[in-house]
C-alpha positions as a Python dict, from the first residue, in 0.01 Angstrom:
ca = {
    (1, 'X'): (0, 0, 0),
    (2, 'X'): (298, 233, 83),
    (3, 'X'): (435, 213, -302),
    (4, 'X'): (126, 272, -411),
    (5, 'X'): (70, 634, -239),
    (6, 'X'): (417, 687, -333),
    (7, 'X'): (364, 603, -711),
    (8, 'X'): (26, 825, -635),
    (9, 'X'): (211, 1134, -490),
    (10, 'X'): (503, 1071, -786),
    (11, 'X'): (244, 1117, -1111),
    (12, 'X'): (-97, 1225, -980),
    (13, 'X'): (-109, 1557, -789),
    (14, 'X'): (-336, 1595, -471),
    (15, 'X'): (-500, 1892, -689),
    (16, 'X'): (-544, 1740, -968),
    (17, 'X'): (-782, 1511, -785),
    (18, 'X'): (-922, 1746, -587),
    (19, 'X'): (-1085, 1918, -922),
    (20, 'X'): (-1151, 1535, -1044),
    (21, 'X'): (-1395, 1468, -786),
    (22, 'X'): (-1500, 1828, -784),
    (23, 'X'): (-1599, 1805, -1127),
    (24, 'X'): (-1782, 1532, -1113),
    (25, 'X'): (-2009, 1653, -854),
    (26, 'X'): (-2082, 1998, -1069),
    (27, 'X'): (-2138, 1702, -1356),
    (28, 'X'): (-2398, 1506, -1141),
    (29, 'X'): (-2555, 1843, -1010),
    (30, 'X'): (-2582, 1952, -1358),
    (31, 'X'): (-2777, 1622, -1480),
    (32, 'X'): (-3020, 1628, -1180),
    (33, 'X'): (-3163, 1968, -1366),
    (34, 'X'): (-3304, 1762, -1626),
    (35, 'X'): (-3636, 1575, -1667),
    (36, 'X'): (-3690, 1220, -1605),
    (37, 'X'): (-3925, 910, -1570),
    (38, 'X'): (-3889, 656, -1331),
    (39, 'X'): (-4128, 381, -1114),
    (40, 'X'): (-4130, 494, -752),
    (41, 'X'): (-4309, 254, -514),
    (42, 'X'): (-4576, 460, -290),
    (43, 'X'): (-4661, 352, 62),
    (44, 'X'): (-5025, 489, 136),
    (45, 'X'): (-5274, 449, 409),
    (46, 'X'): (-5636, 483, 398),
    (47, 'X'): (-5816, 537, 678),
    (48, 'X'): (-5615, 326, 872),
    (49, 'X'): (-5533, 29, 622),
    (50, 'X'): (-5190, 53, 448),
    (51, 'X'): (-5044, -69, 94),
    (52, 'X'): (-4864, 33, -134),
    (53, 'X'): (-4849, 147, -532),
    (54, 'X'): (-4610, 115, -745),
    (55, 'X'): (-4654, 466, -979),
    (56, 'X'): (-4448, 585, -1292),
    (57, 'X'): (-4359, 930, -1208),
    (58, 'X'): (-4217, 1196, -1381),
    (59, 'X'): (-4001, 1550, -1270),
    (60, 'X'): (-3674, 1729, -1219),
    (61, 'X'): (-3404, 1506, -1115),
    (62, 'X'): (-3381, 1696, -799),
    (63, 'X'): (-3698, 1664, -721),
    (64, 'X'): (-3741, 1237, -759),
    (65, 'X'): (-3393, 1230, -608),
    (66, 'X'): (-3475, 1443, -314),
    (67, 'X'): (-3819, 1231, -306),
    (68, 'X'): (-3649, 906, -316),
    (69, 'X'): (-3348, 990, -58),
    (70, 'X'): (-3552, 1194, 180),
    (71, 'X'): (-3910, 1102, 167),
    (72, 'X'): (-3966, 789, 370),
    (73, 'X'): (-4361, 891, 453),
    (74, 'X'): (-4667, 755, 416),
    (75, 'X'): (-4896, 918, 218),
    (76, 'X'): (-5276, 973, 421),
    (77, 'X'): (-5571, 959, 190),
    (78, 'X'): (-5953, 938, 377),
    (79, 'X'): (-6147, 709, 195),
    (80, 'X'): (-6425, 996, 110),
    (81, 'X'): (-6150, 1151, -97),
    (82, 'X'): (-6176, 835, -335),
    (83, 'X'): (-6427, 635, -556),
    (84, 'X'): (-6440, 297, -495),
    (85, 'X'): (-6679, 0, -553),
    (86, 'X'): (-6738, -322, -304),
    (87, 'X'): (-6587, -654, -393),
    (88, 'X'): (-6821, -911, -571),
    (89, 'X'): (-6584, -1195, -568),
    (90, 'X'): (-6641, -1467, -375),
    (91, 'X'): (-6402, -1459, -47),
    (92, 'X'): (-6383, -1110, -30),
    (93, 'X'): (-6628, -993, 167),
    (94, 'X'): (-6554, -663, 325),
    (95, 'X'): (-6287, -560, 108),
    (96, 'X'): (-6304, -250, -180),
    (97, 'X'): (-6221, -221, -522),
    (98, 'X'): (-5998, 167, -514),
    (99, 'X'): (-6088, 347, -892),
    (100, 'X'): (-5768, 393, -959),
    (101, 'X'): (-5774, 729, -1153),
    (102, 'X'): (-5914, 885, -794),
    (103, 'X'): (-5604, 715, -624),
    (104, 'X'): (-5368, 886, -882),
    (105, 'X'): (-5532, 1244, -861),
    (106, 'X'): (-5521, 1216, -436),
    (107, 'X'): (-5150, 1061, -473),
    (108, 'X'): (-5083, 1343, -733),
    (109, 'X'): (-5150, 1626, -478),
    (110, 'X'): (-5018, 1485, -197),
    (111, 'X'): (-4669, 1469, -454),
    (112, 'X'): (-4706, 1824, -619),
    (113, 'X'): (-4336, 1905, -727),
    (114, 'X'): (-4371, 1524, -901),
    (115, 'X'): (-4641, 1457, -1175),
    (116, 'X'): (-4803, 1099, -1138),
    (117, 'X'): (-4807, 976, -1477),
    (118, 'X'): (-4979, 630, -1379),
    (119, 'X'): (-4963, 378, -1081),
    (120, 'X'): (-4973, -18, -1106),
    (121, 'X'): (-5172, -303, -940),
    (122, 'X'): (-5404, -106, -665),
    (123, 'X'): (-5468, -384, -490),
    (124, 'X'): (-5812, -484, -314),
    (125, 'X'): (-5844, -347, 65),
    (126, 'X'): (-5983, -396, 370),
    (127, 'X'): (-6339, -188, 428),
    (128, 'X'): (-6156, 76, 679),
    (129, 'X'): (-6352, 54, 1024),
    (130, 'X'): (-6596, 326, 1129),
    (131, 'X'): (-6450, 510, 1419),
}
């Protein structure tokens, strides 16, 4: 390891380096100004009962970065916010059928710096309990 900082020290300057890595954040900051897609997964609880989405969102890089990194919430939604139907199927008594466009639009504002382009396999959930 010790001829190896020497060779180090002998052909690459500390500055040198120092503007490497400092140019490749200025490079990454840049790219994170642009617009991209991506799948985010969504954790959401309504009224009590919690799942999760999996949405195709699009925004600034910043902003789905910043999302992803920092945003480890889950997103509240009341049930009268959202259309929904009662399950016909046979074992699933008590459970709802979410309209999914009405879970997008309440996911959408809850997200507003991030546009919710569509979301994947709302599943069936429990009927949330009267309180």
């Amino acid at each position: 390891m010790d001829k190896f900082m020497q060779w180090i020290h002998r052909y690459v300057q500390p500055v040198f380096l120092v503007m490497f890595f400092a140019a490749l954040i200025f490079w990454y900051i840049a790219k994170l100004n642009y617009t991209y897609s991506t799948r985010q997964d969504v954790r959401i609880e309504v009224d009590g009962v919690p799942f999760e989405v999996t949405c195709v969102v699009e925004g600034l890089g910043t902003n789905l970065f910043g999302y992803k990194v920092y945003s480890n919430k889950t997103l509240r939604i009341p049930l009268s916010s959202l259309k929904y139907r009662p399950s016909r199927e046979e074992g699933h008594e008590g459970k709802i059928i979410l309209d999914s466009q009405s879970l997008q639009s309440a996911i959408a504002v809850q997200l507003s710096d991030i546009k919710v382009l569509s979301i994947d396999g709302v599943p069936e959930i429990d009927k949330p309990k009267k309180k």
